[in-house]
Short mmCIF file of C-alpha atoms in Angstrom, two decimals:
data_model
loop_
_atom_site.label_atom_id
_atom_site.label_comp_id
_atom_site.label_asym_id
_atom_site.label_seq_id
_atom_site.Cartn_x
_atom_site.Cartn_y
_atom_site.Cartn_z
CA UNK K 23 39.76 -62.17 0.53
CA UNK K 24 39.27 -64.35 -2.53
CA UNK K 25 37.19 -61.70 -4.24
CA UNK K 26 33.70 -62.28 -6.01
CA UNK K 27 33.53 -66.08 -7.59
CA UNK K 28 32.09 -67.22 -10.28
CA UNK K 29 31.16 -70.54 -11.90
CA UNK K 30 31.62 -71.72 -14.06
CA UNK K 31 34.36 -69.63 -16.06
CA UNK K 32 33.32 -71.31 -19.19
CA UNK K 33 30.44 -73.04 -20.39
CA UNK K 34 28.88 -74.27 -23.86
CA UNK K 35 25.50 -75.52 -24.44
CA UNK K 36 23.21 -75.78 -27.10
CA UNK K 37 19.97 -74.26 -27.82
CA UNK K 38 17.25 -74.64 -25.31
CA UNK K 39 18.94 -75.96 -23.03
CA UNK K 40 18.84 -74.77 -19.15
CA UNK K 41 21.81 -72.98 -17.85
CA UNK K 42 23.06 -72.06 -14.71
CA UNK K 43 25.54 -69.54 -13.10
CA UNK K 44 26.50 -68.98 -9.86
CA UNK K 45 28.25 -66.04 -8.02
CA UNK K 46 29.76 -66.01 -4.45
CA UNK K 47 29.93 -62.40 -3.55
CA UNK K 48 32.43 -60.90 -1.33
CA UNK K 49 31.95 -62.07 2.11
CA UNK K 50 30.24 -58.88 3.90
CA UNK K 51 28.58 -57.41 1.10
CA UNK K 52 25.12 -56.83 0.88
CA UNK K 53 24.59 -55.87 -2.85
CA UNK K 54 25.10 -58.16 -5.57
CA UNK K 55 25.03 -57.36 -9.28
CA UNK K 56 24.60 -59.57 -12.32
CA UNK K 57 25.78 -57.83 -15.44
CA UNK K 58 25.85 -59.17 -19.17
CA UNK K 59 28.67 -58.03 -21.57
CA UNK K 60 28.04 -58.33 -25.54
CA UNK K 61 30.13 -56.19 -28.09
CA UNK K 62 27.33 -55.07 -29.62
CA UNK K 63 25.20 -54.16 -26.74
CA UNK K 64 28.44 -53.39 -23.92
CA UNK K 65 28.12 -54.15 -20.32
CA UNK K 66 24.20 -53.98 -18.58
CA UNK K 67 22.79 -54.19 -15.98
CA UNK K 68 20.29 -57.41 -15.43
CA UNK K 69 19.23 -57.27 -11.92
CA UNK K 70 20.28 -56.77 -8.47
CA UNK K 71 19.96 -57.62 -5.14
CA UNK K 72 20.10 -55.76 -1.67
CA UNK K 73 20.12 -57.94 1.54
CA UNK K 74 19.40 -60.57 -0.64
CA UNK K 75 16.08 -59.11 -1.89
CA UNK K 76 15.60 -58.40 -5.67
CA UNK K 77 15.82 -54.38 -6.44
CA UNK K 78 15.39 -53.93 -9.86
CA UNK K 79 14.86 -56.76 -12.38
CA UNK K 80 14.18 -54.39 -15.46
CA UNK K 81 17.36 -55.29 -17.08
CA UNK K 82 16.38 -59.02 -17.33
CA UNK K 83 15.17 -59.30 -21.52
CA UNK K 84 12.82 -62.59 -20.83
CA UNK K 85 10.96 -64.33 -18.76
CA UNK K 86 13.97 -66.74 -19.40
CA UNK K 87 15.64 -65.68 -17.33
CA UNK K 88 15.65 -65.54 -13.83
CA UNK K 89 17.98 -65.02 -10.99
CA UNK K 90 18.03 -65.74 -7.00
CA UNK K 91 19.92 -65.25 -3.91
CA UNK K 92 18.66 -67.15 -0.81
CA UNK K 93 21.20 -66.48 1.35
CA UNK K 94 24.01 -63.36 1.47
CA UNK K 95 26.90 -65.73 0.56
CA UNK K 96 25.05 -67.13 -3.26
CA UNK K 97 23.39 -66.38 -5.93
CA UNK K 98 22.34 -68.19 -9.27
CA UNK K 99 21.23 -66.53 -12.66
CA UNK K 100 19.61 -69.31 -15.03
CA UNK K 101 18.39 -69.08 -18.65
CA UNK K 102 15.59 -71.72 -19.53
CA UNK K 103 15.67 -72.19 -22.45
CA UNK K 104 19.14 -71.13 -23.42
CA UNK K 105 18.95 -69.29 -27.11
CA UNK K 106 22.61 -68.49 -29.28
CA UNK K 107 21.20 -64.55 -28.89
CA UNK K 108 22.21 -65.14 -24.96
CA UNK K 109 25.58 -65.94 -25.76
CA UNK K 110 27.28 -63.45 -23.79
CA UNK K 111 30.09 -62.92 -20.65
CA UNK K 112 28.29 -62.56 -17.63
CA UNK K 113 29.67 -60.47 -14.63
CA UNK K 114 28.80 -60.98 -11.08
CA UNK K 115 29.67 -58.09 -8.99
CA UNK K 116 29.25 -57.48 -5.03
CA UNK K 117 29.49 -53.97 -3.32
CA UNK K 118 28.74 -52.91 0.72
CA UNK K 119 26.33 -50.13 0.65
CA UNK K 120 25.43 -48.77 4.23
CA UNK K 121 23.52 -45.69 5.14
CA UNK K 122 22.63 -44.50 1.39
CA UNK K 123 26.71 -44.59 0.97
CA UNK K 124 27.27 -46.69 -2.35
CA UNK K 125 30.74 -47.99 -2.21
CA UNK K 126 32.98 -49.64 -4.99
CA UNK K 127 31.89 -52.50 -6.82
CA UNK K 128 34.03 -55.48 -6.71
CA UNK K 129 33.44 -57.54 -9.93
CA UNK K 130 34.26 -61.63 -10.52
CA UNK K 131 36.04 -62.72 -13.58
CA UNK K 132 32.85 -63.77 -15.31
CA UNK K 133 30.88 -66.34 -17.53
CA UNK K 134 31.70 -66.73 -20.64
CA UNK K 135 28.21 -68.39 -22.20
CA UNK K 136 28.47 -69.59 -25.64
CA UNK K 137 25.32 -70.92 -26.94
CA UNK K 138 24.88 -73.31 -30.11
CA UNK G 25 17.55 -42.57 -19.19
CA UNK G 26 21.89 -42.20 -17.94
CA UNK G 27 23.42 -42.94 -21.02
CA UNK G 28 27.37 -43.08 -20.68
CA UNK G 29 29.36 -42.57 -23.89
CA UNK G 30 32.98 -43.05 -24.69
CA UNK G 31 35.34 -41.70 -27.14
CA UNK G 32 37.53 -43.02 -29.10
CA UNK G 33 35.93 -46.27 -29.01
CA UNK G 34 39.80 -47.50 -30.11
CA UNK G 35 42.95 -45.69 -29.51
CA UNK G 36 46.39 -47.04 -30.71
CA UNK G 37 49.80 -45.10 -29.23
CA UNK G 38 53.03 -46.05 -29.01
CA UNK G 39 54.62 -46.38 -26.11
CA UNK G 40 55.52 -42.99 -23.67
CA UNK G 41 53.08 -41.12 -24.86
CA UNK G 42 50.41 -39.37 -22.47
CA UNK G 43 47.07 -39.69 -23.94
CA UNK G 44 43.72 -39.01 -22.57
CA UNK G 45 40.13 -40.82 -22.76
CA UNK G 46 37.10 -39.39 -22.63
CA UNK G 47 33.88 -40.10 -20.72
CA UNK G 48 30.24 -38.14 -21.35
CA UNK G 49 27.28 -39.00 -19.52
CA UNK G 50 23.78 -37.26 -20.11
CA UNK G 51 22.27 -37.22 -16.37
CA UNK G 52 24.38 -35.01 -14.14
CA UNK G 53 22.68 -35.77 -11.06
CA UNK G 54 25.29 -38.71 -10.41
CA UNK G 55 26.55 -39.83 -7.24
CA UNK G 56 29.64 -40.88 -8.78
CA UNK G 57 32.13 -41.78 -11.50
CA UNK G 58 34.47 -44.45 -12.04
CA UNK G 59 36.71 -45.66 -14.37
CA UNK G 60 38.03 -49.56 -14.56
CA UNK G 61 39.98 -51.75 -16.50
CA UNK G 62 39.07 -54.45 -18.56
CA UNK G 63 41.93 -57.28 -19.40
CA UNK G 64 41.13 -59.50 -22.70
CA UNK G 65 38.73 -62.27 -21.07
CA UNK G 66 38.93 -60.99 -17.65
CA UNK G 67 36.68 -59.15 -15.07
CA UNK G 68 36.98 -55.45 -14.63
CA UNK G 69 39.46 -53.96 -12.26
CA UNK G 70 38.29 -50.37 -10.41
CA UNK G 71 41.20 -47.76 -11.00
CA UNK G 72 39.62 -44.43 -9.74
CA UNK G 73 36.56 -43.44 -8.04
CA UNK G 74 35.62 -40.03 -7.98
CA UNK G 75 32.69 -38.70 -5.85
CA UNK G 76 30.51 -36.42 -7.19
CA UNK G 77 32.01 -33.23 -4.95
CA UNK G 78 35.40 -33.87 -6.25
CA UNK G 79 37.16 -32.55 -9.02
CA UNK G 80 39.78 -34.92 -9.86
CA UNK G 81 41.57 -38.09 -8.49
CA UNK G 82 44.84 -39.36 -9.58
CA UNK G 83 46.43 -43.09 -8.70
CA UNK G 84 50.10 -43.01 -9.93
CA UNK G 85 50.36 -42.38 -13.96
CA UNK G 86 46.24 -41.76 -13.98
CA UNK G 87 44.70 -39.54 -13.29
CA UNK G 88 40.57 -38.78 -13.68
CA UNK G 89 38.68 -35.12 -13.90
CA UNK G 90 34.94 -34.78 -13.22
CA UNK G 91 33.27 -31.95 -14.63
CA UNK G 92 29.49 -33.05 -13.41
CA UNK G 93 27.76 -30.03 -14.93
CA UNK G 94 28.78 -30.45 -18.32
CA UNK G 95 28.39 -33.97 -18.11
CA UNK G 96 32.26 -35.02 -19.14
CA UNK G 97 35.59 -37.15 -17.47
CA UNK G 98 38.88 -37.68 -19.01
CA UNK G 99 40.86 -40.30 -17.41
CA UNK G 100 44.57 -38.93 -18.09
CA UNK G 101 47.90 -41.75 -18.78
CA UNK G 102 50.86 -40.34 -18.11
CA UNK G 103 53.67 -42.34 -20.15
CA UNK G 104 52.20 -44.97 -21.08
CA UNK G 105 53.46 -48.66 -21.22
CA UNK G 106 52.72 -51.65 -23.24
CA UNK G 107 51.39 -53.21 -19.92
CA UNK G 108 48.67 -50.35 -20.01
CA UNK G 109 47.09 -51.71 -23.04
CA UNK G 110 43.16 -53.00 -21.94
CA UNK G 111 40.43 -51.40 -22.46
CA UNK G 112 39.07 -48.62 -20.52
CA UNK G 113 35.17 -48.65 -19.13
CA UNK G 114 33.47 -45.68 -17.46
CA UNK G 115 30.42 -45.97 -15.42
CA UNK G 116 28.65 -43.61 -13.55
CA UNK G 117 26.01 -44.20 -10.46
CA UNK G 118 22.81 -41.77 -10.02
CA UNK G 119 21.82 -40.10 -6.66
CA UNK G 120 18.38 -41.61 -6.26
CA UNK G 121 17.38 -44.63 -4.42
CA UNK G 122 19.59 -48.05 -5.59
CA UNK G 123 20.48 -46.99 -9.04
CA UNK G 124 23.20 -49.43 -10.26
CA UNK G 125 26.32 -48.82 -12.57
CA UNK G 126 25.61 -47.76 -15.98
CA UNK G 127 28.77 -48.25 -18.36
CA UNK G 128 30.33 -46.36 -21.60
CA UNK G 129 31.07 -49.36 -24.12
CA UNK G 130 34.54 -48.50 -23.28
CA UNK G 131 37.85 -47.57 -24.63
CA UNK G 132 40.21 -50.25 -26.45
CA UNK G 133 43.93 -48.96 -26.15
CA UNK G 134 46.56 -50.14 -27.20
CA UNK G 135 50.21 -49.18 -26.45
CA UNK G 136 52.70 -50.68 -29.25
CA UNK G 137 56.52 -51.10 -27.68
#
């Protein structure tokens, strides 16, 4: 398996612009996981999806952002309007959770957002 | 609110030595703990899971303890290498409903030849 996928693996932008990332989970998950990573702040959770339906979206900071998944094999995070305060690494992670069992979570190799 | 906290934040050995990191978390009632590995500007790699019925799981040179009632893991390198040196993230899942991951800021180690 090629593992979780994410694109791009680098981008810079500058201020208020839109941005865009996209995750390909694990083929045969049903959970997928979009994390943001600051030095200050360490890894969090933003939201996350079961069966391709939003869970919890209480880790997203602004109405900025916003994430979706319309099918089990995609799923896009995008800022609009991009601010430097969002420059961050963003994680993508995918996990299979049946029957109230909550397996391993398989992470991508990230974003790295830099924002002028 | 889980809050996961690690200490040291940075940890500097040189090389052979076992050492041991530590992992506190202030909600008990977790479903389980793991540890991973973080590479400089890569994604995070899973090295032990341990449910919250075990005690301890080991994987080679590491080895990880749970004590869930006290709220505390150590994730134990045996001999440690230069190749070792990454930092360390714990992260801890609760038993209710579709609680994610919540992380420790992690461990930086380094392991000087």
């Amino acid at each position: 398996d090629a593992g979780v996928i994410q694109s791009p693996r680098h981008e810079v932008t500058e201020m208020g612009q839109e941005v865009t990332l996209r995750c390909k989970p694990i083929s045969g998950h049903n959970s997928l996981f979009w994390y943001r990573q600051t030095m200050m702040r360490g890894l969090e959770l933003l939201i996350y999806f079961n069966n391709n339906v939003p869970i919890d979206d209480s880790g997203m900071p602004e109405d900025r952002f916003s994430a979706k998944m319309p099918n089990a094999s995609f799923s896009t995070l995008k800022i609009q309007p991009s601010e430097p305060r969002d420059s961050a690494v963003y994680f993508c992670a995918s996990s299979l959770r049946l029957a109230g069992v909550k397996e391993t979570q398989y992470f991508g190799p990230g974003t790295r957002l830099l924002v002028l | 609110k889980q809050e996961v906290t690690q200490i040291p934040a940075a940890l500097s050995v040189p090389e052979g030595e076992n050492l041991v990191l530590n992992c506190s978390f202030t909600d008990s009632a977790i479903y389980n703990l793991q540890w991973f590995r973080q590479d400089p500007g890569k994604g995070l790699t899973s090295l032990l899971l341990i449910q919250s019925s075990q005690r301890e799981q080991t994987s080679g040179r590491l080895n990880a303890s749970l004590d869930k009632s006290s709220g505390r893991s150590t994730l134990y390198i045996a001999a440690s290498q230069p190749g070792d040196s990454a930092t360390y993230l714990c992260a801890v899942i609760g038993n209710s409903g579709n609680t994610p991951l919540v992380f420790g800021k992690g461990t930086r180690l380094s392991v000087i030849a």
